[in-house]
Amino acid sequence: MTETSTEGTGPEGGALSNLLHETRRFDPPAELAANANVKADVYQRAADDRLGFWADAAEQCLTWERKWDQVLDWSKAPFAKWFVGGKLNAAYNAVDRHVEAGHGDRVAYYWEGEPGDTRTITYADLQKMVSQAANALVELGVRTGDRVAIYMPMIPETVVAMLACARLGAPHTVVFGGFSAAALRDRIQDCDARIVITVDGQYRRGNQAALKPAVDEAVADCPDVRNVLVVRRTGQDVAWTDKDLWWHEVVDRQPTTHTPEAFDAEHPLYVMYTSGTTGKPKGILHTTGGYLTQCAWTHWAVFDLKPEQDIFWTAADIGWVTGHSYIVYGPLINGATSVMYEGTPDTPHQGRWWEIIDKYKVSILYTAPTTIRMFMKWGAEVPARYDLSTLRVLGSVGEPINPEAYIWYRHNIGHDKTPVVDTWWQTETGGHMISPLPGVTAGKPGSAMTAIPGISADVVDDAGKPVGNGQGGYLVLTEPWPGMLRTIWGDDQRYLDTYFSRFPGVYFAGDGAKKDEDGDLWLLGRVDDVMNVAGHRLSTTEIESALVSHPKVAESAVVGATDETTGQAVVAFVILRGSVPAEEAQGAELAAELRNHVAKEISPIAKPRQILMVADLPKTRSGKIMRRLLRDVAENRTMGDVTTLQDSSVMDLISAGLAAGK
Ligand code: ATP
Ligand code: MG
């Protein structure tokens, strides 16, 4: 349980106060530990010879047409080259070689459409589909190096389109299907894509939502786009331009074989734009050999993936890096069987995910804290109606997981027997960086634990000096890693400024973190969101976790607002659990109870000046809370960039609530 601490570390003790003292821990289940893909010795092996460790991983995970001459070329730091001189084809590695090895009948995806339609796609099916799509792209004039934009929902053709591009060495840029025409246009223009692949529409909360009109609007401003290839998903009416072609008319008549060409290990694989939590999205460039090595190795080690037995489900959108690395590239490189679901978790009912796990006997589930907190709000009785006994590993990604959300997930979904791997990484890192290994590491609720083997992470103070145990500061990555971004697309200077200027020579992640007494790492949220309250530098995460540990709270976001006496004061926005009666939710008593709860759980200095009950919080479309907008509201400023916001009406409701409460 959490202990009471009455004093923060204070400004002199490090760059961030260390408030939360969570002492629960869970050892790996004995059976999982005995049969785990990786054992504890892997850390020593990687520490003794980091480059040798990654070279082994590259060999274990991938089939190379030509082996590399040099593992890492860091002579032009911070511009890295991994597996220099090596050659391989990403799509061949993801698909063809599994068919050649006799696994053509293995299911690559169990796809579940939102209306309940299903498709089962084997590796042999995928090989034919990808070959046809690659032939079609060649017919449309796509050459190695050309960029292709993919604006699609969660359907198998999205994976096929990505792999067809990879097969040709044409970098893809997948734009989340929920983005606006303007966001799509900006991304097409930023990476100068010549072909766009899209659909007529998608199913969303039981409705047909059109995607094609946004493409028409975007492409009207992109004269260099030659063609738009349109998959028919919903069958709804669509306007047609002279650039448009139906996927089924162009792709279905193509030969089902295509000979892949091997590309340089450093050949660009894709450009992915970051979520935009802190501002304008950055076009992150990933290349082939190093990225695929890290994706595949981490997918195998961090989830303890057994390709012949597991049913793996990353419940995220392919339009985010999590989808790229852990729905597409990692699982396919490893020959895994995945579930892919098109729709929302509450369509047609709040048990849809658990029904899917029950139906396909999912054994590994990977999702985000924001979704877990939503399930907490809906209540534990919903998952209790389904058989979830096949689950053996649970994963979390995207934000720090509050200890209470971790416990809820482990108990109600994992039935207290599954390890929870809290994986810290970024679009920029390509794959997992800090995470427990489920057969090796004891889990501590709320901690991502240690850097994975072969990765060097540290927490430093303002001067760049490593902090001691029990102290907080800035998270940095001190050595290059195979899946690292190579640059920001078309903007090397922004790459240097964003990641390598705060602490010379090391990568600054933008996140705060602390080391606990054992030296394990706890992520504390964005450094941009740190509050300075009476000289104490407080992170958002620990206060939010203290609020979520109250039985009536499902989710919270805290920000610092200017305060005459303390410089800044904590303002908390809280979503209550569904079980709290409306009269109680509006009362001043509950707010006082929550303020005292924070003071008791962590420290009086963290006690919110003000608590606002809200129905929803502003989130990016990948589900991350956008605290900068709440700060704008709390300080009565005009709101900053909202283009990556999921639902802009949320902010109007919050502003109105704040005005009424004053
Ligand atoms: P932008 O950089 O444009 O503001 P973003 O940082 O939200 O967008 P992503 O690359 O999708 O874009 O998110 C990476 C960030 O997500 C990390 O820097 C971190 O803040 C957060 N994050 C991801 N996983 C975890 C985790 N397991 N624990 C804590 N934070 C996490
Ligand atoms: Mg970021």
XYZ file of C-alpha atoms and ligand atoms in Angstrom:
694
model
C 0.000 0.000 0.000
C 1.053 3.577 -0.343
C 2.672 5.131 2.667
C 2.195 8.657 3.876
C 5.040 10.989 3.217
C 4.870 14.502 4.591
C 7.794 16.042 2.817
C 8.835 16.263 -0.779
C 12.454 16.087 -1.786
C 12.408 19.805 -2.516
C 14.182 21.720 -5.214
C 17.658 20.953 -3.954
C 17.100 17.172 -4.035
C 16.966 16.760 -7.827
C 14.980 18.137 -10.714
C 11.686 16.640 -9.533
C 10.178 15.797 -6.189
C 9.723 12.141 -5.299
C 6.361 11.793 -3.601
C 4.683 8.492 -4.208
C 5.866 5.468 -2.257
C 4.349 2.388 -3.757
C 5.636 -0.821 -2.220
C 3.528 -3.613 -3.719
C 5.423 -5.995 -5.960
C 4.687 -9.153 -7.907
C 7.218 -11.808 -8.792
C 7.021 -13.466 -12.218
C 4.779 -16.564 -12.157
C 7.021 -19.640 -11.696
C 5.821 -21.439 -14.803
C 6.217 -18.425 -17.023
C 9.685 -17.764 -15.596
C 10.768 -21.381 -16.197
C 9.702 -21.303 -19.850
C 10.457 -17.671 -20.638
C 12.097 -16.737 -23.951
C 14.712 -14.713 -22.100
C 16.277 -15.298 -18.711
C 18.043 -12.957 -16.300
C 21.481 -13.567 -17.842
C 20.457 -11.558 -20.915
C 21.167 -8.292 -19.078
C 24.758 -9.227 -18.360
C 25.310 -10.456 -21.893
C 24.040 -7.137 -23.309
C 26.023 -5.088 -20.788
C 29.242 -6.931 -21.619
C 28.878 -6.430 -25.363
C 26.001 -4.181 -26.369
C 26.723 -4.200 -30.092
C 27.308 -7.952 -30.079
C 23.965 -8.376 -28.335
C 22.126 -6.395 -31.031
C 24.029 -8.183 -33.792
C 22.815 -11.494 -32.366
C 19.267 -10.133 -32.210
C 19.499 -9.002 -35.852
C 20.618 -12.460 -36.839
C 18.040 -14.251 -34.703
C 15.061 -12.165 -35.806
C 15.695 -11.452 -39.483
C 16.738 -13.079 -42.737
C 19.391 -10.953 -44.442
C 20.243 -11.179 -48.089
C 23.611 -9.675 -47.292
C 25.119 -9.523 -43.846
C 26.325 -6.191 -42.500
C 29.975 -5.106 -42.359
C 29.613 -2.952 -39.257
C 26.989 -3.108 -36.472
C 26.936 0.625 -35.686
C 28.432 3.635 -37.388
C 28.223 6.533 -34.921
C 30.946 8.590 -36.555
C 28.420 11.276 -37.579
C 26.641 11.309 -34.208
C 23.824 11.841 -33.498
C 22.999 10.512 -36.970
C 23.219 6.744 -36.583
C 23.684 3.929 -39.063
C 23.007 0.378 -37.929
C 23.986 -2.851 -39.671
C 25.954 -0.916 -42.250
C 26.209 -2.678 -45.612
C 23.491 -5.227 -44.716
C 20.653 -5.835 -47.159
C 17.160 -7.191 -46.571
C 13.529 -6.812 -47.555
C 11.072 -5.960 -44.775
C 8.018 -7.561 -46.417
C 9.914 -10.739 -47.257
C 10.901 -10.964 -43.600
C 7.356 -10.296 -42.416
C 5.585 -12.685 -44.774
C 7.298 -14.729 -47.489
C 9.917 -16.468 -45.423
C 7.250 -17.868 -43.076
C 5.481 -19.381 -46.067
C 8.786 -20.762 -47.361
C 9.399 -22.306 -43.934
C 6.116 -24.229 -44.184
C 3.958 -21.926 -42.035
C 1.739 -20.656 -44.846
C -1.366 -22.030 -43.113
C -0.666 -20.202 -39.883
C -3.080 -17.377 -39.215
C -1.470 -13.950 -39.358
C -4.645 -12.040 -38.412
C -8.009 -12.836 -37.000
C -9.762 -9.696 -38.077
C -12.983 -8.613 -36.434
C -15.019 -5.832 -38.029
C -17.079 -3.569 -35.839
C -20.425 -4.794 -37.262
C -19.354 -8.381 -36.487
C -18.038 -9.444 -39.906
C -14.794 -11.427 -39.661
C -11.851 -12.446 -41.837
C -9.116 -14.981 -41.172
C -5.896 -14.235 -43.041
C -3.075 -16.757 -43.151
C 0.541 -16.004 -43.994
C -0.025 -17.594 -47.428
C -3.039 -15.323 -48.001
C -1.027 -12.323 -46.901
C 1.799 -13.193 -49.292
C -0.621 -13.185 -52.223
C -2.368 -9.999 -51.123
C 0.891 -8.116 -50.584
C 2.304 -9.320 -53.911
C -0.801 -8.157 -55.766
C -0.760 -4.784 -54.052
C 2.962 -4.368 -54.788
C 2.356 -5.168 -58.463
C -0.465 -2.636 -58.513
C 1.722 0.086 -57.011
C 4.389 -0.629 -59.627
C 1.726 -0.247 -62.308
C 0.849 3.124 -60.779
C 4.461 4.177 -61.179
C 5.631 3.808 -57.579
C 9.414 3.512 -57.488
C 11.837 2.752 -54.689
C 12.096 5.818 -52.474
C 8.690 7.315 -53.439
C 6.417 8.095 -50.499
C 2.922 6.690 -50.211
C 0.324 8.053 -47.771
C -2.094 5.576 -46.203
C -5.268 6.993 -44.634
C -7.169 3.947 -43.532
C -9.130 2.383 -40.685
C -8.310 -0.903 -38.961
C -8.819 -3.320 -41.846
C -6.450 -5.931 -43.316
C -5.832 -3.858 -46.459
C -4.068 -1.296 -44.280
C -1.441 -3.884 -43.356
C -1.308 -5.089 -46.963
C -0.750 -1.542 -48.214
C 2.060 -0.939 -45.710
C 3.804 -4.185 -46.614
C 3.390 -3.569 -50.342
C 5.174 -0.246 -49.889
C 7.889 -1.856 -47.770
C 8.309 -4.548 -50.395
C 9.074 -1.877 -52.999
C 11.215 0.253 -50.704
C 8.624 3.036 -50.931
C 8.356 4.613 -47.454
C 4.789 4.753 -46.176
C 3.262 7.368 -44.015
C 0.146 6.133 -42.286
C -2.212 8.888 -41.173
C -4.760 8.003 -38.508
C -8.221 7.620 -40.078
C -9.721 10.000 -37.521
C -7.635 12.963 -38.598
C -9.084 15.900 -40.486
C -8.491 16.803 -44.116
C -6.098 19.556 -43.010
C -4.008 17.169 -40.911
C -3.890 14.698 -43.798
C -2.935 17.437 -46.265
C -0.101 18.672 -44.022
C 1.341 15.168 -43.719
C 1.043 14.416 -47.452
C 2.796 17.689 -48.232
C 5.431 17.343 -45.526
C 6.675 14.044 -46.897
C 5.696 14.743 -50.508
C 3.632 11.584 -51.043
C 2.664 10.789 -54.636
C 0.009 8.125 -54.032
C -2.693 8.025 -51.354
C -4.400 4.807 -50.308
C -7.744 5.130 -48.545
C -11.266 3.691 -48.150
C -14.797 4.856 -48.847
C -15.582 4.825 -45.137
C -15.252 2.984 -41.863
C -17.534 1.678 -39.152
C -17.462 3.760 -36.004
C -19.891 3.288 -33.089
C -22.347 1.480 -35.310
C -22.320 4.138 -38.039
C -20.671 4.447 -41.398
C -18.163 7.272 -41.200
C -16.924 8.531 -44.556
C -13.163 8.933 -45.051
C -13.032 9.675 -48.753
C -14.354 13.285 -48.534
C -11.411 14.251 -46.310
C -9.026 12.766 -48.874
C -10.724 14.681 -51.689
C -10.359 17.897 -49.724
C -6.724 17.207 -48.833
C -5.670 16.066 -52.291
C -7.213 19.173 -53.865
C -4.275 21.024 -52.276
C -1.672 18.409 -53.251
C -1.087 18.666 -57.014
C 1.784 16.171 -56.866
C -0.482 13.304 -55.772
C -0.980 11.251 -58.927
C -3.562 8.714 -57.801
C -5.828 7.819 -54.939
C -6.444 4.108 -54.503
C -9.756 3.481 -52.750
C -10.597 0.276 -50.871
C -14.327 -0.448 -50.649
C -15.128 -1.070 -46.997
C -18.631 0.231 -46.273
C -20.027 0.483 -49.800
C -21.366 3.983 -49.128
C -21.619 6.505 -51.959
C -18.457 8.424 -52.714
C -17.635 11.347 -54.950
C -15.124 10.420 -57.645
C -12.267 12.421 -59.156
C -10.071 11.621 -62.145
C -7.237 10.631 -59.800
C -9.328 7.964 -58.077
C -9.055 4.235 -58.697
C -10.839 1.385 -56.933
C -8.462 -0.954 -55.141
C -10.466 -4.007 -56.214
C -10.268 -2.988 -59.862
C -6.529 -2.357 -59.852
C -5.213 -4.822 -57.262
C -7.403 -7.892 -57.750
C -6.339 -8.462 -61.353
C -2.610 -8.458 -60.533
C -0.412 -11.580 -60.429
C -0.229 -13.141 -56.952
C 3.547 -13.384 -57.019
C 6.124 -10.630 -56.805
C 9.866 -10.964 -56.366
C 11.092 -8.770 -53.513
C 14.295 -6.805 -53.854
C 16.699 -6.467 -50.938
C 17.375 -2.903 -49.771
C 20.075 -1.344 -47.687
C 19.634 -1.721 -43.914
C 19.417 2.082 -43.721
C 16.788 2.371 -46.457
C 13.817 4.451 -45.178
C 10.930 2.217 -44.117
C 8.415 4.814 -43.014
C 7.680 8.276 -41.719
C 5.335 8.447 -38.738
C 4.123 11.667 -37.179
C 4.154 11.874 -33.353
C 0.900 12.173 -31.415
C 1.153 15.924 -31.017
C 0.668 15.943 -27.243
C 3.150 18.751 -26.756
C 2.716 20.671 -30.000
C 3.180 20.340 -33.745
C 3.742 16.692 -34.749
C 7.206 15.675 -35.914
C 7.753 13.413 -38.952
C 9.828 10.628 -37.468
C 11.944 8.670 -39.952
C 12.543 4.979 -39.346
C 14.812 2.854 -41.480
C 14.816 -0.879 -42.074
C 17.395 -3.167 -40.442
C 17.782 -1.635 -37.002
C 14.105 -0.782 -36.594
C 12.949 -4.287 -37.514
C 15.542 -5.842 -35.215
C 14.355 -3.880 -32.219
C 10.655 -4.360 -32.995
C 10.984 -8.084 -33.407
C 13.332 -8.697 -30.497
C 11.263 -6.663 -28.045
C 8.007 -8.214 -29.247
C 9.513 -11.650 -28.611
C 11.206 -10.850 -25.289
C 8.913 -8.306 -23.619
C 5.713 -10.244 -24.362
C 7.421 -13.655 -24.112
C 5.841 -14.358 -27.480
C 5.537 -18.026 -28.514
C 4.506 -17.825 -32.184
C 3.040 -21.322 -32.286
C 0.841 -20.927 -29.213
C 0.042 -17.331 -28.490
C -2.818 -15.250 -29.757
C -1.496 -11.728 -29.550
C -3.596 -8.577 -29.494
C -2.369 -5.023 -29.598
C -5.580 -3.095 -29.125
C -4.361 0.172 -30.657
C -4.677 1.910 -33.996
C -2.274 1.158 -36.835
C -2.102 4.925 -37.336
C 0.146 5.166 -34.232
C 3.630 3.829 -33.805
C 2.302 1.167 -31.426
C 0.316 -0.234 -34.324
C 3.291 -0.108 -36.694
C 5.654 -1.882 -34.314
C 3.305 -4.243 -32.470
C 0.392 -4.915 -34.831
C 2.370 -5.043 -38.057
C 6.153 -5.359 -38.068
C 7.037 -7.046 -34.742
C 4.318 -9.726 -34.797
C 4.721 -10.530 -38.503
C 8.516 -10.708 -38.350
C 8.056 -13.185 -35.484
C 5.435 -15.222 -37.354
C 2.816 -14.511 -34.684
C -0.964 -14.809 -34.855
C -2.642 -11.502 -34.034
C -6.137 -10.238 -33.484
C -7.091 -7.002 -35.202
C -10.298 -5.180 -34.285
C -11.844 -2.407 -36.316
C -14.130 -0.650 -33.872
C -14.586 1.030 -30.521
C -14.604 -0.848 -27.174
C -18.264 -0.078 -26.455
C -19.841 -1.084 -29.758
C -22.314 -2.674 -29.604
C -21.758 -3.120 -25.834
C -19.124 -2.409 -23.176
C -17.962 -6.024 -23.107
C -16.829 -6.142 -26.742
C -13.104 -6.485 -26.001
C -13.648 -9.243 -23.459
C -15.942 -11.025 -25.882
C -13.145 -10.898 -28.474
C -10.591 -12.269 -25.997
C -12.995 -15.049 -25.050
C -13.760 -15.852 -28.712
C -10.187 -15.965 -30.043
C -8.568 -17.169 -26.795
C -6.224 -14.204 -26.705
C -3.166 -14.878 -24.531
C -1.357 -11.506 -24.666
C -3.144 -8.148 -24.545
C -1.443 -4.792 -25.079
C -3.287 -1.522 -24.504
C -3.087 1.982 -23.013
C -3.760 3.250 -19.466
C -6.438 5.600 -20.766
C -8.454 2.599 -21.962
C -7.876 0.721 -18.718
C -9.191 3.715 -16.755
C -12.250 3.819 -19.001
C -12.906 0.156 -18.217
C -12.489 0.967 -14.511
C -15.165 3.618 -14.904
C -17.513 1.128 -16.565
C -17.019 -1.340 -13.709
C -15.403 -4.736 -13.090
C -18.689 -6.583 -13.592
C -18.385 -6.130 -17.372
C -15.203 -8.204 -17.941
C -16.354 -10.662 -15.231
C -18.984 -11.986 -17.648
C -16.369 -13.429 -20.022
C -13.756 -16.182 -19.960
C -10.405 -14.385 -19.886
C -8.461 -17.357 -18.535
C -6.274 -17.671 -21.644
C -4.508 -14.372 -20.879
C -0.950 -14.833 -19.620
C 0.777 -11.467 -20.195
C -0.720 -7.963 -20.126
C 0.982 -4.894 -21.523
C 0.559 -1.146 -21.085
C 1.795 1.712 -23.261
C 1.301 5.392 -23.940
C 1.304 7.072 -20.535
C 2.476 6.256 -17.044
C 0.116 3.634 -15.652
C -1.279 4.694 -12.284
C -0.639 2.016 -9.654
C -4.396 1.622 -9.066
C -5.048 1.124 -12.781
C -2.254 -1.473 -12.886
C -3.791 -3.345 -9.953
C -7.257 -3.164 -11.499
C -5.908 -4.495 -14.827
C -3.909 -7.264 -13.199
C -6.820 -8.307 -10.946
C -9.896 -7.948 -13.127
C -8.415 -8.823 -16.512
C -5.397 -10.919 -15.532
C -7.059 -12.637 -12.537
C -3.952 -11.905 -10.450
C -1.815 -14.347 -12.396
C -0.529 -12.314 -15.337
C 2.510 -10.072 -15.219
C 1.835 -6.511 -16.402
C 4.602 -5.117 -18.592
C 4.594 -1.325 -18.503
C 6.507 -0.425 -21.659
C 8.005 3.042 -21.987
C 8.944 4.111 -25.482
C 8.158 6.767 -28.084
C 7.493 7.144 -31.793
C 11.129 8.221 -31.906
C 12.490 5.063 -30.264
C 10.747 2.664 -32.667
C 10.334 -0.047 -30.041
C 10.296 -0.714 -26.310
C 13.080 0.905 -24.299
C 12.185 0.580 -20.619
C 10.074 -2.349 -19.499
C 9.993 -5.359 -17.223
C 10.656 -8.744 -18.842
C 7.716 -10.902 -17.756
C 9.717 -14.014 -16.849
C 12.544 -12.149 -15.153
C 11.501 -8.881 -13.543
C 9.292 -8.435 -10.494
C 6.490 -5.997 -11.308
C 5.958 -2.840 -9.277
C 2.641 -1.106 -10.016
C 3.452 2.185 -11.707
C 7.071 1.461 -12.566
C 8.455 0.647 -16.006
C 11.392 -0.852 -14.058
C 14.644 -0.897 -16.054
C 15.986 -0.323 -19.536
C 15.639 -3.477 -21.613
C 18.878 -5.311 -22.465
C 21.008 -3.369 -24.950
C 19.454 -0.007 -24.033
C 21.114 2.656 -21.874
C 18.765 4.999 -20.027
C 19.435 7.318 -17.109
C 17.826 10.059 -15.059
C 19.802 13.288 -14.806
C 19.473 16.627 -13.026
C 19.476 20.107 -14.581
C 23.222 19.938 -15.093
C 23.046 16.559 -16.814
C 24.468 14.677 -13.823
C 22.853 11.288 -12.988
C 20.572 11.563 -9.945
C 20.835 9.142 -7.060
C 18.282 6.572 -5.995
C 15.178 8.134 -4.530
C 15.510 11.210 -6.741
C 13.805 12.560 -9.818
C 14.959 14.357 -12.951
C 15.042 14.122 -16.732
C 14.984 10.861 -18.647
C 17.836 10.518 -21.139
C 19.078 7.760 -23.418
C 22.833 7.701 -23.294
C 23.734 5.365 -26.163
C 22.286 4.973 -29.680
C 19.888 2.070 -30.205
C 18.918 0.150 -33.365
C 15.307 1.377 -33.651
C 16.119 5.038 -33.047
C 14.735 7.664 -35.386
C 17.327 8.673 -37.951
C 16.089 12.245 -38.212
C 12.946 14.338 -38.465
C 11.844 14.058 -42.067
C 13.418 16.865 -44.067
C 14.574 18.737 -40.959
C 17.911 17.611 -39.513
C 18.174 20.823 -37.532
C 14.908 20.195 -35.708
C 16.206 16.682 -34.935
C 19.312 18.137 -33.291
C 17.401 20.894 -31.486
C 14.610 18.689 -30.171
C 16.569 15.736 -28.881
C 20.259 16.539 -28.582
C 20.520 20.145 -27.443
C 19.255 20.042 -23.830
C 22.032 17.672 -22.713
C 24.885 17.583 -25.247
C 25.695 14.136 -26.584
C 22.699 12.327 -25.124
C 19.113 11.945 -26.281
C 16.624 13.869 -24.157
C 13.221 12.187 -24.220
C 11.169 15.118 -22.892
C 9.864 13.024 -19.989
C 10.507 13.280 -16.267
C 11.420 10.171 -14.296
C 12.707 9.071 -10.919
C 14.832 6.259 -9.597
C 13.410 4.461 -6.580
C 15.475 3.051 -3.728
C 16.307 -0.024 -5.837
C 17.269 2.120 -8.830
C 14.122 1.125 -10.772
C 12.605 3.752 -13.058
C 9.241 5.484 -12.671
C 8.030 7.735 -15.462
C 6.630 11.021 -14.171
C 5.071 12.605 -17.259
C 6.235 15.383 -19.553
C 8.857 17.773 -18.325
C 6.764 20.536 -19.957
C 3.974 19.715 -17.506
C 6.070 19.980 -14.327
C 4.611 22.383 -11.734
C 6.573 24.593 -9.423
C 4.646 24.889 -6.157
C 6.341 26.931 -3.432
C 9.740 25.906 -4.734
C 8.874 22.212 -5.090
C 8.996 20.802 -8.591
C 6.035 18.444 -8.815
C 5.286 16.063 -11.648
C 1.743 15.416 -12.806
C 1.864 11.637 -12.602
C 2.199 11.115 -8.886
C -0.638 13.483 -7.988
C -2.859 11.953 -10.660
C -2.049 8.489 -9.353
C -2.926 9.559 -5.824
C -6.315 10.770 -7.077
C -6.928 7.576 -9.044
C -6.163 5.569 -5.887
C -9.345 7.026 -4.344
C -12.161 4.495 -4.870
C -14.498 7.094 -6.372
C -12.062 8.330 -9.041
C -11.563 6.767 -12.476
C -9.232 9.261 -14.123
C -7.609 12.605 -13.461
C -5.354 15.244 -14.950
C -3.499 17.864 -12.959
C -1.901 21.092 -14.108
C -0.160 24.038 -12.510
C -1.968 27.386 -12.575
C -0.439 30.721 -11.582
C -0.962 31.430 -7.888
C -0.206 34.610 -5.967
C 1.230 32.931 -2.905
C 2.858 29.739 -4.150
C 3.929 30.737 -7.670
C 1.921 27.891 -9.107
C -0.870 25.854 -7.578
C -2.174 22.422 -8.430
C -5.506 22.327 -10.249
C -7.007 18.854 -10.695
C -9.608 17.705 -13.212
C -11.302 14.488 -12.137
C -13.553 11.924 -13.816
C -15.522 9.940 -11.242
C -16.350 6.265 -11.479
C -19.776 5.393 -12.887
C -20.999 4.247 -9.446
C -20.821 7.708 -7.799
C -24.309 9.313 -7.512
C -24.756 12.622 -9.352
C -25.630 14.690 -6.215
C -22.462 13.535 -4.523
C -20.387 14.246 -7.619
C -21.450 17.906 -7.609
C -20.939 18.485 -3.874
C -18.113 20.409 -2.246
C -17.668 17.577 0.257
C -16.276 15.171 -2.280
C -13.826 17.769 -3.591
C -12.587 18.348 -0.038
C -12.314 14.604 0.528
C -10.187 14.226 -2.619
C -7.942 17.158 -1.693
C -7.291 15.615 1.695
C -6.732 12.246 0.110
C -3.885 13.657 -1.987
C -2.372 15.344 1.074
C -2.517 12.094 3.001
C -1.379 9.776 0.211
C 1.603 11.770 -0.908
C 2.130 15.159 0.672
C 0.377 18.362 1.757
C 2.473 20.307 -0.756
C 0.751 18.420 -3.567
C -2.759 19.158 -2.275
C -4.790 20.596 -5.171
C -5.983 24.177 -4.718
C -9.019 23.331 -6.768
C -10.705 20.137 -7.954
C -13.095 20.093 -10.882
C -15.323 17.146 -11.681
C -15.530 16.705 -15.439
C -17.198 14.171 -17.716
C -14.270 13.913 -20.086
C -10.675 15.065 -20.546
C -8.948 16.498 -23.617
C -6.957 13.731 -25.248
C -4.959 13.271 -28.371
C -6.428 10.820 -30.790
C -4.030 8.210 -29.438
C -5.563 8.714 -25.988
C -2.940 10.832 -24.240
C -4.132 13.618 -21.958
C -3.295 17.093 -23.340
C -2.506 18.955 -20.150
C -1.299 22.047 -21.991
C -4.917 22.772 -22.987
C -6.136 22.339 -19.414
C -3.412 24.730 -18.314
C -4.649 27.263 -20.844
C -8.148 26.941 -19.374
C -6.972 27.068 -15.763
C -5.085 30.271 -16.512
C -7.798 31.833 -18.692
C -5.637 31.898 -21.805
C -6.716 31.308 -25.377
C -6.237 27.703 -26.173
C -3.198 26.483 -28.109
C -3.130 24.099 -31.093
C -6.098 21.709 -30.944
C -5.698 19.924 -34.285
C -4.624 16.652 -32.695
C -7.448 16.715 -30.149
C -9.859 13.803 -30.280
C -13.029 15.723 -29.471
C -12.881 19.502 -29.325
C -16.264 19.891 -27.563
C -14.611 18.486 -24.416
C -12.732 21.739 -23.935
C -15.899 23.866 -24.236
C -17.590 21.823 -21.522
C -14.577 22.105 -19.243
C -14.260 25.878 -19.750
C -17.973 26.304 -19.002
C -17.669 24.177 -15.843
C -14.683 26.177 -14.677
C -16.457 29.503 -15.228
C -19.533 28.279 -13.315
C -17.412 27.065 -10.396
C -15.616 30.364 -9.871
P 4.568 14.790 -29.334
O 5.991 14.340 -29.210
O 4.214 15.242 -30.712
O 4.134 15.738 -28.257
P 3.774 12.291 -28.096
O 5.024 12.415 -27.307
O 2.499 12.140 -27.343
O 3.629 13.487 -29.132
P 4.250 9.548 -28.845
O 5.565 9.269 -29.459
O 3.073 8.774 -29.347
O 3.896 11.058 -29.088
O 4.300 9.309 -27.294
C 5.491 9.090 -26.568
C 5.307 9.567 -25.165
O 4.290 8.816 -24.498
C 6.505 9.426 -24.256
O 7.417 10.471 -24.417
C 5.856 9.432 -22.877
O 5.561 10.740 -22.461
C 4.576 8.690 -23.113
N 4.690 7.251 -22.772
C 4.639 6.212 -23.610
N 4.690 5.037 -22.950
C 4.799 5.340 -21.642
C 4.900 4.560 -20.441
N 4.874 3.237 -20.453
N 5.016 5.238 -19.280
C 5.028 6.586 -19.250
N 4.919 7.364 -20.328
C 4.805 6.754 -21.529
Mg 6.874 13.074 -27.853
